[in-house]
mmCIF file of C-alpha atoms in Angstrom:
data_model
loop_
_atom_site.group_PDB
_atom_site.id
_atom_site.type_symbol
_atom_site.label_atom_id
_atom_site.label_comp_id
_atom_site.label_asym_id
_atom_site.label_seq_id
_atom_site.Cartn_x
_atom_site.Cartn_y
_atom_site.Cartn_z
ATOM 1 C CA UNK A 1 0.896 -41.461 41.763
ATOM 2 C CA UNK A 2 -2.961 -41.551 41.501
ATOM 3 C CA UNK A 3 -4.853 -40.769 38.987
ATOM 4 C CA UNK A 4 -4.364 -42.771 36.301
ATOM 5 C CA UNK A 5 -5.625 -44.585 32.784
ATOM 6 C CA UNK A 6 -4.068 -46.829 31.035
ATOM 7 C CA UNK A 7 -5.753 -48.760 27.774
ATOM 8 C CA UNK A 8 -5.229 -51.540 25.746
ATOM 9 C CA UNK A 9 -6.064 -52.287 21.834
ATOM 10 C CA UNK A 10 -5.935 -55.808 22.000
ATOM 11 C CA UNK A 11 -3.537 -58.739 22.187
ATOM 12 C CA UNK A 12 -2.442 -61.260 19.521
ATOM 13 C CA UNK A 13 -0.437 -60.479 16.313
ATOM 14 C CA UNK A 14 -0.636 -56.570 14.303
ATOM 15 C CA UNK A 15 0.646 -56.805 11.107
ATOM 16 C CA UNK A 16 2.974 -54.304 10.390
ATOM 17 C CA UNK A 17 0.980 -51.652 8.325
ATOM 18 C CA UNK A 18 -1.369 -51.801 11.433
ATOM 19 C CA UNK A 19 0.770 -50.829 13.648
ATOM 20 C CA UNK A 20 0.715 -47.495 13.719
ATOM 21 C CA UNK A 21 -2.619 -46.995 13.768
ATOM 22 C CA UNK A 22 -2.578 -49.475 16.719
ATOM 23 C CA UNK A 23 -0.355 -47.592 18.705
ATOM 24 C CA UNK A 24 -1.780 -43.323 17.797
ATOM 25 C CA UNK A 25 -5.593 -45.127 18.176
ATOM 26 C CA UNK A 26 -4.803 -46.208 22.112
ATOM 27 C CA UNK A 27 -3.029 -43.087 22.517
ATOM 28 C CA UNK A 28 -5.679 -41.319 21.284
ATOM 29 C CA UNK A 29 -7.865 -43.422 23.396
ATOM 30 C CA UNK A 30 -5.697 -42.127 26.740
ATOM 31 C CA UNK A 31 -5.360 -39.107 25.455
ATOM 32 C CA UNK A 32 -8.912 -38.763 26.418
ATOM 33 C CA UNK A 33 -9.633 -40.300 29.024
ATOM 34 C CA UNK A 34 -7.121 -38.559 30.918
ATOM 35 C CA UNK A 35 -8.600 -35.139 29.914
ATOM 36 C CA UNK A 36 -12.031 -36.120 31.810
ATOM 37 C CA UNK A 37 -9.554 -37.241 34.966
ATOM 38 C CA UNK A 38 -7.764 -33.972 34.665
ATOM 39 C CA UNK A 39 -11.665 -32.432 34.852
ATOM 40 C CA UNK A 40 -12.341 -33.794 37.848
ATOM 41 C CA UNK A 41 -13.957 -36.960 36.593
ATOM 42 C CA UNK A 42 -14.849 -40.125 37.675
ATOM 43 C CA UNK A 43 -12.576 -43.255 36.897
ATOM 44 C CA UNK A 44 -15.716 -44.690 35.573
ATOM 45 C CA UNK A 45 -16.541 -42.031 32.970
ATOM 46 C CA UNK A 46 -13.150 -41.850 31.920
ATOM 47 C CA UNK A 47 -12.660 -45.747 30.841
ATOM 48 C CA UNK A 48 -15.831 -45.222 28.855
ATOM 49 C CA UNK A 49 -14.785 -42.081 26.976
ATOM 50 C CA UNK A 50 -11.701 -44.464 26.637
ATOM 51 C CA UNK A 51 -13.372 -47.437 25.495
ATOM 52 C CA UNK A 52 -14.969 -44.799 23.166
ATOM 53 C CA UNK A 53 -12.489 -43.608 21.984
ATOM 54 C CA UNK A 54 -11.613 -47.101 20.576
ATOM 55 C CA UNK A 55 -14.764 -49.100 19.741
ATOM 56 C CA UNK A 56 -14.879 -45.545 17.285
ATOM 57 C CA UNK A 57 -11.869 -46.409 15.626
ATOM 58 C CA UNK A 58 -12.155 -49.143 13.044
ATOM 59 C CA UNK A 59 -8.429 -49.974 13.456
ATOM 60 C CA UNK A 60 -9.651 -52.301 16.745
ATOM 61 C CA UNK A 61 -11.441 -55.714 17.212
ATOM 62 C CA UNK A 62 -14.868 -53.190 18.926
ATOM 63 C CA UNK A 63 -17.264 -50.917 17.752
ATOM 64 C CA UNK A 64 -16.770 -50.301 14.608
ATOM 65 C CA UNK A 65 -13.828 -52.694 13.529
ATOM 66 C CA UNK A 66 -15.636 -55.813 15.015
ATOM 67 C CA UNK A 67 -14.523 -58.643 13.668
ATOM 68 C CA UNK A 68 -17.688 -61.119 12.219
ATOM 69 C CA UNK A 69 -18.969 -64.308 13.198
ATOM 70 C CA UNK A 70 -19.539 -67.340 10.866
ATOM 71 C CA UNK A 71 -22.333 -65.954 9.627
ATOM 72 C CA UNK A 72 -20.581 -62.242 8.103
ATOM 73 C CA UNK A 73 -22.192 -60.390 10.971
ATOM 74 C CA UNK A 74 -21.180 -58.498 13.908
ATOM 75 C CA UNK A 75 -22.253 -59.374 17.449
ATOM 76 C CA UNK A 76 -20.559 -57.836 20.366
ATOM 77 C CA UNK A 77 -19.853 -58.365 23.714
ATOM 78 C CA UNK A 78 -18.514 -54.980 26.242
ATOM 79 C CA UNK A 79 -18.904 -54.834 29.719
ATOM 80 C CA UNK A 80 -18.317 -52.156 33.175
ATOM 81 C CA UNK A 81 -17.290 -52.325 36.818
ATOM 82 C CA UNK A 82 -16.446 -49.468 39.011
ATOM 83 C CA UNK A 83 -13.945 -50.719 42.095
ATOM 84 C CA UNK A 84 -16.128 -48.975 45.276
ATOM 85 C CA UNK A 85 -19.562 -50.462 45.173
ATOM 86 C CA UNK A 86 -18.400 -53.216 42.782
ATOM 87 C CA UNK A 87 -21.119 -52.120 40.646
ATOM 88 C CA UNK A 88 -20.933 -53.907 36.585
ATOM 89 C CA UNK A 89 -23.283 -54.000 33.911
ATOM 90 C CA UNK A 90 -22.976 -55.683 31.049
ATOM 91 C CA UNK A 91 -24.140 -56.567 27.410
ATOM 92 C CA UNK A 92 -23.874 -60.376 25.250
ATOM 93 C CA UNK A 93 -24.055 -60.746 21.649
ATOM 94 C CA UNK A 94 -25.408 -57.069 21.226
ATOM 95 C CA UNK A 95 -26.145 -55.902 16.908
ATOM 96 C CA UNK A 96 -26.596 -52.303 15.953
ATOM 97 C CA UNK A 97 -25.037 -50.563 18.375
ATOM 98 C CA UNK A 98 -22.310 -48.515 17.896
ATOM 99 C CA UNK A 99 -21.065 -48.415 20.909
ATOM 100 C CA UNK A 100 -21.976 -51.325 23.466
ATOM 101 C CA UNK A 101 -19.648 -49.963 26.300
ATOM 102 C CA UNK A 102 -22.003 -47.018 26.598
ATOM 103 C CA UNK A 103 -25.011 -49.956 27.319
ATOM 104 C CA UNK A 104 -22.757 -51.589 29.616
ATOM 105 C CA UNK A 105 -23.279 -48.677 31.300
ATOM 106 C CA UNK A 106 -27.256 -47.997 31.307
ATOM 107 C CA UNK A 107 -27.790 -51.735 32.104
ATOM 108 C CA UNK A 108 -25.740 -50.486 35.202
ATOM 109 C CA UNK A 109 -27.172 -47.266 35.987
ATOM 110 C CA UNK A 110 -30.689 -47.754 34.757
ATOM 111 C CA UNK A 111 -31.282 -51.949 36.006
ATOM 112 C CA UNK A 112 -31.143 -54.088 38.547
ATOM 113 C CA UNK A 113 -29.640 -56.650 36.528
ATOM 114 C CA UNK A 114 -25.372 -57.410 35.737
ATOM 115 C CA UNK A 115 -26.530 -58.294 31.960
ATOM 116 C CA UNK A 116 -28.530 -58.051 29.186
ATOM 117 C CA UNK A 117 -27.976 -60.620 25.955
ATOM 118 C CA UNK A 118 -28.415 -60.276 22.367
ATOM 119 C CA UNK A 119 -32.873 -59.441 21.759
ATOM 120 C CA UNK A 120 -33.263 -58.532 25.246
ATOM 121 C CA UNK A 121 -29.910 -55.863 25.252
ATOM 122 C CA UNK A 122 -31.799 -54.331 21.991
ATOM 123 C CA UNK A 123 -34.753 -54.292 23.590
ATOM 124 C CA UNK A 124 -33.279 -51.952 26.495
ATOM 125 C CA UNK A 125 -31.250 -50.123 24.266
ATOM 126 C CA UNK A 126 -34.614 -49.167 22.243
ATOM 127 C CA UNK A 127 -35.884 -48.171 25.873
ATOM 128 C CA UNK A 128 -33.318 -45.648 26.208
ATOM 129 C CA UNK A 129 -33.052 -43.793 23.446
ATOM 130 C CA UNK A 130 -30.183 -45.344 21.802
ATOM 131 C CA UNK A 131 -30.503 -44.394 18.650
ATOM 132 C CA UNK A 132 -30.070 -47.953 15.937
ATOM 133 C CA UNK A 133 -26.878 -47.901 13.358
ATOM 134 C CA UNK A 134 -26.712 -50.111 10.522
ATOM 135 C CA UNK A 135 -24.823 -53.196 10.745
ATOM 136 C CA UNK A 136 -23.358 -52.533 7.749
ATOM 137 C CA UNK A 137 -21.712 -48.830 9.376
ATOM 138 C CA UNK A 138 -19.614 -51.459 11.627
ATOM 139 C CA UNK A 139 -18.518 -53.803 8.843
ATOM 140 C CA UNK A 140 -14.784 -52.567 8.171
ATOM 141 C CA UNK A 141 -13.417 -53.924 4.003
ATOM 142 C CA UNK A 142 -10.483 -55.549 6.398
ATOM 143 C CA UNK A 143 -13.221 -57.456 8.320
ATOM 144 C CA UNK A 144 -14.571 -58.471 5.543
ATOM 145 C CA UNK A 145 -11.624 -59.659 4.198
ATOM 146 C CA UNK A 146 -10.421 -62.013 6.805
ATOM 147 C CA UNK A 147 -14.155 -63.371 7.013
ATOM 148 C CA UNK A 148 -13.762 -64.517 3.963
ATOM 149 C CA UNK A 149 -10.174 -66.078 3.925
ATOM 150 C CA UNK A 150 -11.056 -67.791 6.744
ATOM 151 C CA UNK A 151 -14.059 -69.447 5.454
ATOM 152 C CA UNK A 152 -11.786 -70.723 2.119
ATOM 153 C CA UNK A 153 -11.877 -74.820 2.229
ATOM 154 C CA UNK A 154 -8.245 -74.833 2.116
ATOM 155 C CA UNK A 155 -7.972 -71.948 4.388
ATOM 156 C CA UNK A 156 -4.959 -72.735 7.098
ATOM 157 C CA UNK A 157 -6.392 -71.709 10.569
ATOM 158 C CA UNK A 158 -2.877 -70.543 11.696
ATOM 159 C CA UNK A 159 -2.571 -67.719 9.181
ATOM 160 C CA UNK A 160 -6.115 -66.862 9.333
ATOM 161 C CA UNK A 161 -5.582 -65.553 13.045
ATOM 162 C CA UNK A 162 -2.736 -64.028 11.046
ATOM 163 C CA UNK A 163 -3.396 -59.947 11.495
ATOM 164 C CA UNK A 164 -6.472 -61.017 14.553
ATOM 165 C CA UNK A 165 -6.021 -58.114 17.290
ATOM 166 C CA UNK A 166 -8.178 -59.326 20.631
ATOM 167 C CA UNK A 167 -10.916 -56.970 23.249
ATOM 168 C CA UNK A 168 -9.964 -53.538 24.089
ATOM 169 C CA UNK A 169 -10.072 -52.244 27.475
ATOM 170 C CA UNK A 170 -9.376 -49.450 30.106
ATOM 171 C CA UNK A 171 -8.398 -49.163 33.454
ATOM 172 C CA UNK A 172 -8.151 -45.795 35.657
ATOM 173 C CA UNK A 173 -7.835 -44.956 39.105
ATOM 174 C CA UNK A 174 -9.430 -40.849 39.845
ATOM 175 C CA UNK A 175 -8.569 -38.644 42.397
ATOM 176 C CA UNK A 176 -11.106 -40.261 45.068
ATOM 177 C CA UNK A 177 -8.935 -43.431 44.104
ATOM 178 C CA UNK A 178 -11.780 -44.880 42.949
ATOM 179 C CA UNK A 179 -10.949 -47.821 40.819
ATOM 180 C CA UNK A 180 -12.421 -49.046 37.438
ATOM 181 C CA UNK A 181 -12.659 -51.068 34.341
ATOM 182 C CA UNK A 182 -13.835 -51.373 30.519
ATOM 183 C CA UNK A 183 -13.859 -53.977 27.832
ATOM 184 C CA UNK A 184 -15.314 -54.299 24.389
ATOM 185 C CA UNK A 185 -14.946 -56.422 21.854
ATOM 186 C CA UNK A 186 -16.229 -58.500 18.740
ATOM 187 C CA UNK A 187 -15.462 -61.460 19.655
ATOM 188 C CA UNK A 188 -13.441 -64.052 18.009
ATOM 189 C CA UNK A 189 -12.728 -64.126 14.004
ATOM 190 C CA UNK A 190 -15.754 -66.513 12.205
ATOM 191 C CA UNK A 191 -17.382 -67.010 15.604
ATOM 192 C CA UNK A 192 -20.483 -69.257 16.272
ATOM 193 C CA UNK A 193 -24.204 -67.026 15.982
ATOM 194 C CA UNK A 194 -24.124 -66.661 19.876
ATOM 195 C CA UNK A 195 -20.772 -66.945 20.901
ATOM 196 C CA UNK A 196 -20.095 -65.580 24.770
ATOM 197 C CA UNK A 197 -16.476 -64.972 25.300
ATOM 198 C CA UNK A 198 -15.058 -63.956 28.293
ATOM 199 C CA UNK A 199 -15.974 -59.876 28.866
ATOM 200 C CA UNK A 200 -19.630 -60.353 30.070
ATOM 201 C CA UNK A 201 -18.541 -62.952 31.994
ATOM 202 C CA UNK A 202 -18.148 -62.886 35.266
ATOM 203 C CA UNK A 203 -16.163 -65.256 38.361
ATOM 204 C CA UNK A 204 -16.594 -63.761 41.901
ATOM 205 C CA UNK A 205 -15.906 -66.020 44.812
ATOM 206 C CA UNK A 206 -12.587 -66.892 46.449
ATOM 207 C CA UNK A 207 -10.032 -68.627 44.523
ATOM 208 C CA UNK A 208 -10.514 -72.510 45.655
ATOM 209 C CA UNK A 209 -14.291 -72.507 44.386
ATOM 210 C CA UNK A 210 -15.723 -70.078 41.426
ATOM 211 C CA UNK A 211 -19.527 -69.488 40.865
ATOM 212 C CA UNK A 212 -20.470 -68.162 37.394
ATOM 213 C CA UNK A 213 -22.946 -65.788 36.674
ATOM 214 C CA UNK A 214 -23.233 -63.363 33.332
ATOM 215 C CA UNK A 215 -20.722 -59.890 35.022
ATOM 216 C CA UNK A 216 -17.124 -60.336 34.541
ATOM 217 C CA UNK A 217 -13.895 -61.535 36.960
ATOM 218 C CA UNK A 218 -13.010 -62.933 33.503
ATOM 219 C CA UNK A 219 -12.080 -60.437 30.689
ATOM 220 C CA UNK A 220 -11.845 -57.786 33.555
ATOM 221 C CA UNK A 221 -12.579 -56.795 37.493
ATOM 222 C CA UNK A 222 -13.110 -53.593 39.487
ATOM 223 C CA UNK A 223 -11.910 -53.954 43.630
ATOM 224 C CA UNK A 224 -11.050 -50.410 45.044
ATOM 225 C CA UNK A 225 -9.253 -53.266 47.813
ATOM 226 C CA UNK A 226 -6.805 -55.025 45.205
ATOM 227 C CA UNK A 227 -7.210 -52.992 41.967
ATOM 228 C CA UNK A 228 -8.586 -53.000 38.481
ATOM 229 C CA UNK A 229 -8.386 -55.264 35.690
ATOM 230 C CA UNK A 230 -9.005 -55.190 32.025
ATOM 231 C CA UNK A 231 -8.155 -58.803 29.930
ATOM 232 C CA UNK A 232 -7.535 -58.985 26.283
ATOM 233 C CA UNK A 233 -6.575 -62.474 24.645
ATOM 234 C CA UNK A 234 -8.083 -65.936 23.363
ATOM 235 C CA UNK A 235 -11.805 -65.972 25.469
ATOM 236 C CA UNK A 236 -11.914 -69.698 25.925
ATOM 237 C CA UNK A 237 -8.237 -70.044 27.901
ATOM 238 C CA UNK A 238 -9.389 -67.061 29.723
ATOM 239 C CA UNK A 239 -12.469 -67.427 31.270
ATOM 240 C CA UNK A 240 -11.042 -71.038 31.842
ATOM 241 C CA UNK A 241 -8.186 -68.966 34.505
ATOM 242 C CA UNK A 242 -10.244 -66.780 35.206
ATOM 243 C CA UNK A 243 -7.348 -64.253 34.159
ATOM 244 C CA UNK A 244 -8.975 -61.143 35.489
ATOM 245 C CA UNK A 245 -9.940 -62.021 39.065
ATOM 246 C CA UNK A 246 -6.850 -63.727 39.612
ATOM 247 C CA UNK A 247 -4.270 -61.718 39.166
ATOM 248 C CA UNK A 248 -6.664 -59.385 41.856
ATOM 249 C CA UNK A 249 -5.706 -62.428 44.017
ATOM 250 C CA UNK A 250 -2.489 -62.206 42.729
ATOM 251 C CA UNK A 251 -2.776 -58.503 44.367
ATOM 252 C CA UNK A 252 -4.535 -59.063 47.889
ATOM 253 C CA UNK A 253 -1.608 -61.365 48.970
ATOM 254 C CA UNK A 254 0.977 -58.760 48.482
ATOM 255 C CA UNK A 255 1.901 -59.353 44.540
ATOM 256 C CA UNK A 256 2.805 -55.488 42.315
ATOM 257 C CA UNK A 257 0.485 -54.924 39.610
ATOM 258 C CA UNK A 258 2.867 -56.210 37.173
ATOM 259 C CA UNK A 259 4.219 -59.317 39.022
ATOM 260 C CA UNK A 260 0.399 -60.638 39.525
ATOM 261 C CA UNK A 261 -0.155 -59.612 35.947
ATOM 262 C CA UNK A 262 3.315 -61.448 34.314
ATOM 263 C CA UNK A 263 2.043 -64.553 37.672
ATOM 264 C CA UNK A 264 -1.733 -64.627 35.801
ATOM 265 C CA UNK A 265 -0.779 -64.549 32.366
ATOM 266 C CA UNK A 266 2.366 -67.346 32.792
ATOM 267 C CA UNK A 267 -0.527 -69.282 34.384
ATOM 268 C CA UNK A 268 -3.019 -69.418 31.795
ATOM 269 C CA UNK A 269 -0.105 -70.131 29.440
ATOM 270 C CA UNK A 270 0.934 -72.724 31.356
ATOM 271 C CA UNK A 271 -1.784 -74.624 31.993
ATOM 272 C CA UNK A 272 -4.133 -74.161 29.053
ATOM 273 C CA UNK A 273 -1.726 -73.188 26.427
ATOM 274 C CA UNK A 274 -4.025 -69.396 26.625
ATOM 275 C CA UNK A 275 -2.030 -66.494 25.378
ATOM 276 C CA UNK A 276 -2.882 -63.006 26.004
ATOM 277 C CA UNK A 277 -2.209 -59.489 28.328
ATOM 278 C CA UNK A 278 -4.271 -57.522 30.332
ATOM 279 C CA UNK A 279 -3.296 -53.763 32.010
ATOM 280 C CA UNK A 280 -4.126 -53.483 35.712
ATOM 281 C CA UNK A 281 -3.971 -50.815 38.398
ATOM 282 C CA UNK A 282 -4.126 -50.225 41.831
ATOM 283 C CA UNK A 283 -5.996 -48.000 44.434
ATOM 284 C CA UNK A 284 -2.611 -46.199 44.770
ATOM 285 C CA UNK A 285 -2.264 -45.871 40.699
ATOM 286 C CA UNK A 286 0.248 -47.987 40.145
ATOM 287 C CA UNK A 287 0.066 -49.760 37.174
ATOM 288 C CA UNK A 288 1.021 -52.445 34.415
ATOM 289 C CA UNK A 289 -0.053 -53.169 31.032
ATOM 290 C CA UNK A 290 1.651 -56.982 30.451
ATOM 291 C CA UNK A 291 1.407 -59.457 27.415
ATOM 292 C CA UNK A 292 2.589 -62.850 26.429
ATOM 293 C CA UNK A 293 1.119 -62.569 22.840
ATOM 294 C CA UNK A 294 3.825 -61.337 20.020
ATOM 295 C CA UNK A 295 2.344 -57.929 20.391
ATOM 296 C CA UNK A 296 -0.776 -56.010 22.484
ATOM 297 C CA UNK A 297 -0.448 -51.866 21.866
ATOM 298 C CA UNK A 298 -0.870 -50.129 24.701
ATOM 299 C CA UNK A 299 -0.876 -46.471 26.132
ATOM 300 C CA UNK A 300 -0.994 -44.411 29.861
ATOM 301 C CA UNK A 301 -1.565 -41.039 30.848
ATOM 302 C CA UNK A 302 -0.440 -39.982 34.246
ATOM 303 C CA UNK A 303 1.434 -36.618 35.977
ATOM 304 C CA UNK A 304 0.923 -34.774 32.708
ATOM 305 C CA UNK A 305 2.519 -37.929 30.680
ATOM 306 C CA UNK A 306 1.813 -40.333 27.992
ATOM 307 C CA UNK A 307 3.374 -43.616 28.107
ATOM 308 C CA UNK A 308 2.811 -46.177 25.260
ATOM 309 C CA UNK A 309 4.154 -49.827 23.277
ATOM 310 C CA UNK A 310 3.383 -52.525 21.512
ATOM 311 C CA UNK A 311 6.244 -55.028 21.545
ATOM 312 C CA UNK A 312 7.685 -56.399 25.183
ATOM 313 C CA UNK A 313 10.439 -54.525 26.287
ATOM 314 C CA UNK A 314 8.739 -51.287 24.779
ATOM 315 C CA UNK A 315 8.400 -48.511 26.675
ATOM 316 C CA UNK A 316 8.451 -45.353 25.379
ATOM 317 C CA UNK A 317 7.521 -41.430 26.703
ATOM 318 C CA UNK A 318 6.548 -38.542 25.740
ATOM 319 C CA UNK A 319 5.003 -35.021 27.031
ATOM 320 C CA UNK A 320 0.959 -35.151 26.824
ATOM 321 C CA UNK A 321 0.895 -31.433 25.977
ATOM 322 C CA UNK A 322 3.450 -32.896 22.500
ATOM 323 C CA UNK A 323 0.155 -33.185 20.880
ATOM 324 C CA UNK A 324 1.440 -35.379 18.558
#
């Protein structure tokens, strides 16, 4: 079945006028990742390339296009994890960086740490020669409009979340059977300054005793013994159930990628009322894109075929040789 790359553009409610750009965006990211795989690249190279594509696309809540915090500023989280060695890198509350996912990769490759945050992450970025960009270049007119609406005294909290799209991410299996995942986000709309969501947080433990430190296991996880997951949705509820690691726990008990994803999403909805979505792969290249929210733009590339969808039950395919 291998290799494969699967991407998501965030779970949530996607307005009709943005549905086409969301679908085309995840398809382009999956194509870009698959080019890396076909060229013999690693699963880590693949997921970083796919998520970089999504960060550069203003349609998505990551990089350029990130939602704004209560002060009208961009603060972003990102992480990567590779399943062979459990190598991990993460950044949180970073500003003025066009591609936080690439900075997370540098944390993994160039430091002995797992997560750097805020100004510390900025110092590290400068030391690595990562260029800073003006915050204005990351703020879209759409994000500003939604930020202003949410600040209005008579704002309806439900309506303010309409059009919200969650975290973006990708999972992949390469020709060597190594799994990897990557997740990047601007967070939740009008969040408090300094808020850190599920993306860079890990709970690496058995399911009965969870230890929380800054890596991932909530917003994603990768382990060659089970598979890789990237999650999206309401970070606070994802953290409460350690969603990514819960999915892999079910897979370790013999469930398929699809069944494990559905089981964990159903548990999150029942236990804490949370909605979200995931992309999941096992080391053999079996994959799933599942969600409990209204929509989630997703795409997968495998065996020269592009798979994609937006609503529950949708699964379209086309040849990767088809430029459209």
